[in-house]
PDB file of C-alpha atoms in Angstrom:
ATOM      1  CA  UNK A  11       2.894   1.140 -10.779  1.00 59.00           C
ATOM      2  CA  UNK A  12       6.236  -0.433 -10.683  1.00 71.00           C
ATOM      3  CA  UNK A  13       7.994   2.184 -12.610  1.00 78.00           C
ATOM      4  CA  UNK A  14       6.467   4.860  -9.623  1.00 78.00           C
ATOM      5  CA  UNK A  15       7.672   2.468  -6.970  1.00 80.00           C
ATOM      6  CA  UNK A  16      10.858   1.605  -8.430  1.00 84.00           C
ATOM      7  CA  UNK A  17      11.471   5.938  -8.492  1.00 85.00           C
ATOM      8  CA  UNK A  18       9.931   6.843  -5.205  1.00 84.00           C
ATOM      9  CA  UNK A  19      12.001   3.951  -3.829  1.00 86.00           C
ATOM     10  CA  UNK A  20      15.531   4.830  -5.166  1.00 87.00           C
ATOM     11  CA  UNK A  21      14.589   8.419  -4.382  1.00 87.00           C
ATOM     12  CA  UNK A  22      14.014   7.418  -0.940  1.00 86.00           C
ATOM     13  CA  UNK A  23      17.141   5.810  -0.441  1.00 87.00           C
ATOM     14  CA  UNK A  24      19.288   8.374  -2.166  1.00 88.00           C
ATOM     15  CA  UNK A  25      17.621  10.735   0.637  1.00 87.00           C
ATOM     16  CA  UNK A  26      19.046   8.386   3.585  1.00 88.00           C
ATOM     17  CA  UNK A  27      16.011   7.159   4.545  1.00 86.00           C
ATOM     18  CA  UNK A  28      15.766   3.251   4.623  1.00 87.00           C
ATOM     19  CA  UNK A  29      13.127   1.105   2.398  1.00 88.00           C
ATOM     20  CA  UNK A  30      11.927  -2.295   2.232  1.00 88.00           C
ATOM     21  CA  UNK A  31       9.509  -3.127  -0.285  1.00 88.00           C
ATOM     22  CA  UNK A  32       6.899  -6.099   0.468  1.00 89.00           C
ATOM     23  CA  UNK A  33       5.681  -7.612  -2.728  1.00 89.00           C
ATOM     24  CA  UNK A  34       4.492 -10.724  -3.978  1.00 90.00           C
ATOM     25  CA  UNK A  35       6.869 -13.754  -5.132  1.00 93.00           C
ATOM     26  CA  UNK A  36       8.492 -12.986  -8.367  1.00 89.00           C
ATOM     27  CA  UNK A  37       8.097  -9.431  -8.125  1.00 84.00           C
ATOM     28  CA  UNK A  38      11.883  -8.163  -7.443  1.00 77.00           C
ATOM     29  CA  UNK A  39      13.057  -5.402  -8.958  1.00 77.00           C
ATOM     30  CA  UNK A  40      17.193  -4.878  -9.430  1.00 78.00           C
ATOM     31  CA  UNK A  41      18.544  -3.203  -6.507  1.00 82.00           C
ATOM     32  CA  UNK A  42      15.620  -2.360  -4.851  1.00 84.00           C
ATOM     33  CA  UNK A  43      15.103  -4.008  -0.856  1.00 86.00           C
ATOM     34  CA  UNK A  44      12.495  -6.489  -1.188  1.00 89.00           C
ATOM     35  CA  UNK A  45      10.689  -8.757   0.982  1.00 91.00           C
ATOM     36  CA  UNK A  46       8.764 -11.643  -1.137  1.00 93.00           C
ATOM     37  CA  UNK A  47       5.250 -13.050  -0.375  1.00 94.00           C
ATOM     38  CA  UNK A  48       3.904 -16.225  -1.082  1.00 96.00           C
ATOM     39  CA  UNK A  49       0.353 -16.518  -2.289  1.00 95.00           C
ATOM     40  CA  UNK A  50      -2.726 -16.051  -4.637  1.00 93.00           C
ATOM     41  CA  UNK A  51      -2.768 -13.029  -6.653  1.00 88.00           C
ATOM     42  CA  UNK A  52      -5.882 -11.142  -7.074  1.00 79.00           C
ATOM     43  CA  UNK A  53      -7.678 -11.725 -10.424  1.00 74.00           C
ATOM     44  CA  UNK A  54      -7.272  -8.717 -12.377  1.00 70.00           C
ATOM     45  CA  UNK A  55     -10.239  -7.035 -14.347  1.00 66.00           C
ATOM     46  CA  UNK A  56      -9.033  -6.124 -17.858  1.00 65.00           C
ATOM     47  CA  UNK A  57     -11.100  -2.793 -17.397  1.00 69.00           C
ATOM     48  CA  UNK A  58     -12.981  -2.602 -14.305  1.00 66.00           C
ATOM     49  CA  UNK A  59     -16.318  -0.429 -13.501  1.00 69.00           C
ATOM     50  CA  UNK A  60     -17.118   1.270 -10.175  1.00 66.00           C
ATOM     51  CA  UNK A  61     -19.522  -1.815  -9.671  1.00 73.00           C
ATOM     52  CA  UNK A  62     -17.121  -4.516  -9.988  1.00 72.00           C
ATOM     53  CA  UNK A  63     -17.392  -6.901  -7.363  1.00 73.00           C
ATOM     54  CA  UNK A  64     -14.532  -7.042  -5.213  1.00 69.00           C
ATOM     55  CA  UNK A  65     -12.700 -10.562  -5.173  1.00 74.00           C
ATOM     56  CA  UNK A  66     -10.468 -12.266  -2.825  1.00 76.00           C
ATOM     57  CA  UNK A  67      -8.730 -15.582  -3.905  1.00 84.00           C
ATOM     58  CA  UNK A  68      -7.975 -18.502  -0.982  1.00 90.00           C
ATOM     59  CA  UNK A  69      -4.819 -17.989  -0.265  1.00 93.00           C
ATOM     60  CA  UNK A  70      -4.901 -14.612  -1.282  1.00 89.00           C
ATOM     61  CA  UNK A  71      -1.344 -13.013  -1.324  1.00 90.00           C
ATOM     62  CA  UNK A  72      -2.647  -9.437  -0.104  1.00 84.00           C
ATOM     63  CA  UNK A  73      -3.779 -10.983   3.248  1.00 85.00           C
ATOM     64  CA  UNK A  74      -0.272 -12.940   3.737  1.00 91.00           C
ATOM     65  CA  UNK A  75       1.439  -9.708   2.925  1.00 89.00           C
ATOM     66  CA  UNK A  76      -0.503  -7.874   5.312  1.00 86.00           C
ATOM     67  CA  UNK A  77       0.198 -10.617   8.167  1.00 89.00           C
ATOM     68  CA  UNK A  78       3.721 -10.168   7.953  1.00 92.00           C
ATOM     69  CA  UNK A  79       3.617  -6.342   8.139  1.00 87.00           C
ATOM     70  CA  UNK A  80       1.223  -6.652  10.796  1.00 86.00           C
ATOM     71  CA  UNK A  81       4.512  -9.242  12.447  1.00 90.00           C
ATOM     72  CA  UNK A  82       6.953  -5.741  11.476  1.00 89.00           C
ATOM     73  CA  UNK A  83       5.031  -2.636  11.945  1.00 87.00           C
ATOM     74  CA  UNK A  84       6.733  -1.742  15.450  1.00 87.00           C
ATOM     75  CA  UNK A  85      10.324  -1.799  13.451  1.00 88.00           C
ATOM     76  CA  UNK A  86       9.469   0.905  11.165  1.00 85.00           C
ATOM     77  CA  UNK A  87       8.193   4.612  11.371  1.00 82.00           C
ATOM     78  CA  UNK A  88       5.603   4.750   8.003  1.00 81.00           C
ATOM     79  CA  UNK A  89       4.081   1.963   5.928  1.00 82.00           C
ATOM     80  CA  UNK A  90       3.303   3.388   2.387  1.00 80.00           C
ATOM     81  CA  UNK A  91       0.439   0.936   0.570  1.00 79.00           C
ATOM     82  CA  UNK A  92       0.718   1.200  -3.503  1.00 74.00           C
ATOM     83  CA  UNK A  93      -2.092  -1.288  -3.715  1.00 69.00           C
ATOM     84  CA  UNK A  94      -5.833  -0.552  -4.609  1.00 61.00           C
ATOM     85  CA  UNK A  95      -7.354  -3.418  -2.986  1.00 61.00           C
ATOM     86  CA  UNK A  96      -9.821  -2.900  -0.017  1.00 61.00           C
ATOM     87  CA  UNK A  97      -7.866  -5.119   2.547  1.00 65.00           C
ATOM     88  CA  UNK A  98      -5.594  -3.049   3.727  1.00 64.00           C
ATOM     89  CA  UNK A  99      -7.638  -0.055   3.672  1.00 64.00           C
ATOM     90  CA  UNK A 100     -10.156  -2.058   5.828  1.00 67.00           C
ATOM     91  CA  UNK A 101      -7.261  -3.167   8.110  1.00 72.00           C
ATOM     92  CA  UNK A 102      -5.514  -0.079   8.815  1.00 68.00           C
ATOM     93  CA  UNK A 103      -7.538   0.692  11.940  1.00 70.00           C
ATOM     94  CA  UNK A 104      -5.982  -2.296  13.464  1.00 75.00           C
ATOM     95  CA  UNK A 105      -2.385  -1.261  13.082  1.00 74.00           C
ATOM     96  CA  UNK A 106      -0.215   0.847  15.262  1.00 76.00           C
ATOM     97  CA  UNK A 107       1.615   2.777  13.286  1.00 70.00           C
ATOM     98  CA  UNK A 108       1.441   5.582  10.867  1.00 71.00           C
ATOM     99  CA  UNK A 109      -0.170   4.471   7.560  1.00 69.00           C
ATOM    100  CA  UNK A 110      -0.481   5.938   4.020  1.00 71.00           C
ATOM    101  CA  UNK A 111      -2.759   4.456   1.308  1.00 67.00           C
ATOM    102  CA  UNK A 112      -3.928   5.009  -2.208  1.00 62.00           C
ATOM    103  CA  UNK A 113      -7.060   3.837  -3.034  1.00 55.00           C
ATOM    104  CA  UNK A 114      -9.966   3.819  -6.128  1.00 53.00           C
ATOM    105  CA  UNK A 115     -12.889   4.835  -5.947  1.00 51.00           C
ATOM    106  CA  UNK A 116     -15.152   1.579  -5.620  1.00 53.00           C
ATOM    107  CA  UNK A 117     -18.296   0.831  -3.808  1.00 54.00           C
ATOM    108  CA  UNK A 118     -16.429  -1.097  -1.301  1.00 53.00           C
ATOM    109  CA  UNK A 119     -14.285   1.629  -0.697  1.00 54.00           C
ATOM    110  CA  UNK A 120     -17.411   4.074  -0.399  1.00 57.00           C
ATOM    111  CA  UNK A 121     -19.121   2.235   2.516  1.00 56.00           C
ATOM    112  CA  UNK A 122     -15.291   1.885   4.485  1.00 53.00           C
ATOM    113  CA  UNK A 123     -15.105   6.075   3.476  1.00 54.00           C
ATOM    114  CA  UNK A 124     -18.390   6.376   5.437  1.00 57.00           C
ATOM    115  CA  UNK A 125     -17.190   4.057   8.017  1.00 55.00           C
ATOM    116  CA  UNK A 126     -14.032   5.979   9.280  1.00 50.00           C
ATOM    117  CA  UNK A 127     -15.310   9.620  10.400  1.00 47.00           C
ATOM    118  CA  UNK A 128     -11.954  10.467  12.867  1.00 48.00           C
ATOM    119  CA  UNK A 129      -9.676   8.266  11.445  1.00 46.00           C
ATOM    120  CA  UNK A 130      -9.864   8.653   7.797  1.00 47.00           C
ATOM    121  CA  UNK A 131      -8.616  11.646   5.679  1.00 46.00           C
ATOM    122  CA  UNK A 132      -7.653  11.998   2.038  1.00 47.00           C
ATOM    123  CA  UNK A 133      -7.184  14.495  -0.554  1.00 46.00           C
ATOM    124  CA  UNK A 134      -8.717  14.358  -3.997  1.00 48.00           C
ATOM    125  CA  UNK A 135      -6.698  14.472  -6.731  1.00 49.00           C
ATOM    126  CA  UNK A 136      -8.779  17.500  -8.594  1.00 47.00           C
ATOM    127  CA  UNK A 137      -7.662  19.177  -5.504  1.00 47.00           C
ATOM    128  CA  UNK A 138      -4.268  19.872  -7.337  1.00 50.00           C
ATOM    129  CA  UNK A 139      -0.420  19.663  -5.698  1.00 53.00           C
ATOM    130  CA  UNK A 140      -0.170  19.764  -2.175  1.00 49.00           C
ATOM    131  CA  UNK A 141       3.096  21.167  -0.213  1.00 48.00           C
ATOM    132  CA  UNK A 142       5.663  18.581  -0.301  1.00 46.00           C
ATOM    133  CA  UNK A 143       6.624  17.971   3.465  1.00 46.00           C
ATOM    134  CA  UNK A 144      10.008  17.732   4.431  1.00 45.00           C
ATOM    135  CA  UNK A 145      11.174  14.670   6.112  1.00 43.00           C
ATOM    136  CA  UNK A 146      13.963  13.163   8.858  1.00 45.00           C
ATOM    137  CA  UNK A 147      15.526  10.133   7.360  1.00 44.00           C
ATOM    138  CA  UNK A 148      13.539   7.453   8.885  1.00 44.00           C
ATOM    139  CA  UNK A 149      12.942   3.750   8.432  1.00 46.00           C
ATOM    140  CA  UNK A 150      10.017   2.754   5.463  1.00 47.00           C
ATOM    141  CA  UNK A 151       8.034   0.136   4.617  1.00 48.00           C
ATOM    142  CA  UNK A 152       6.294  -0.355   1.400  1.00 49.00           C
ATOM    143  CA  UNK A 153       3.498  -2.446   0.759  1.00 48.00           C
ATOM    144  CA  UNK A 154       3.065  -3.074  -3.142  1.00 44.00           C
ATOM    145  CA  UNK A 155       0.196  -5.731  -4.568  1.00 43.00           C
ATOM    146  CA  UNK A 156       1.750  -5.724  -8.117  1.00 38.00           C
TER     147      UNK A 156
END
């Protein structure tokens, strides 16, 4: 994941368009625009199942990071969320803005698919490429939860 983020980012910014990255404390990368978070990581699951349960820690570092974007959203045009926890996919009805998300395929993530007729759309990988839009430098935001 950081190795994508660390590429889509530079590419971004080689493109004009501005990019701040939101990540958790300790998770700067060299050059890249980043905006630290204090707060529990989620516990990772060495190799998780579809029935997994989902876990969120007190303090939990998603939700802080998700407060502060929630404090910045009106200052940028697209937040872009790496992550593959259910928060912010459960959130994203809340917020303004546009919103782009990548998400596995988890029960959780099932009953919030089924939730969302009208606001919700995705394309499934087996799907294959889709046409690569062309796009106005404009401010970004990236939300990453590694």
């Amino acid at each position: 994941m950081a190795l994508n983020l660390k590429n889509i980012t530079r590419t971004m910014v080689s493109r004009g368009h501005e990019v701040k990255i939101v990540a958790p404390t300790g998770s700067a990368i060299a050059g890249l625009p980043i905006q630290e978070i204090a707060g529990a990581l989620q516990p990772l699951i060495p190799e998780p199942t579809y029935h997994d349960p989902v876990l969120m820690p007190e303090d939990a570092v998603v939700a802080h990071m998700w407060d502060y974007i929630r404090e910045v959203e009106q200052d940028y045009d697209l937040i872009v969320d790496f992550g593959y926890e259910w928060l912010p996919f459960y959130l994203s009805p809340f917020y303004s803005g546009r919103y782009c998300t990548m998400f596995a395929l988890a029960p959780g993530m099932q009953l919030w698919t089924r939730r969302s007729t009208g606001w919700l759309s995705y394309v499934p990988a087996h799907w294959g490429p889709t046409p690569k839009p062309r796009l106005k430098p404009m401010l970004w935001r990236i939300l990453s939860a590694f």
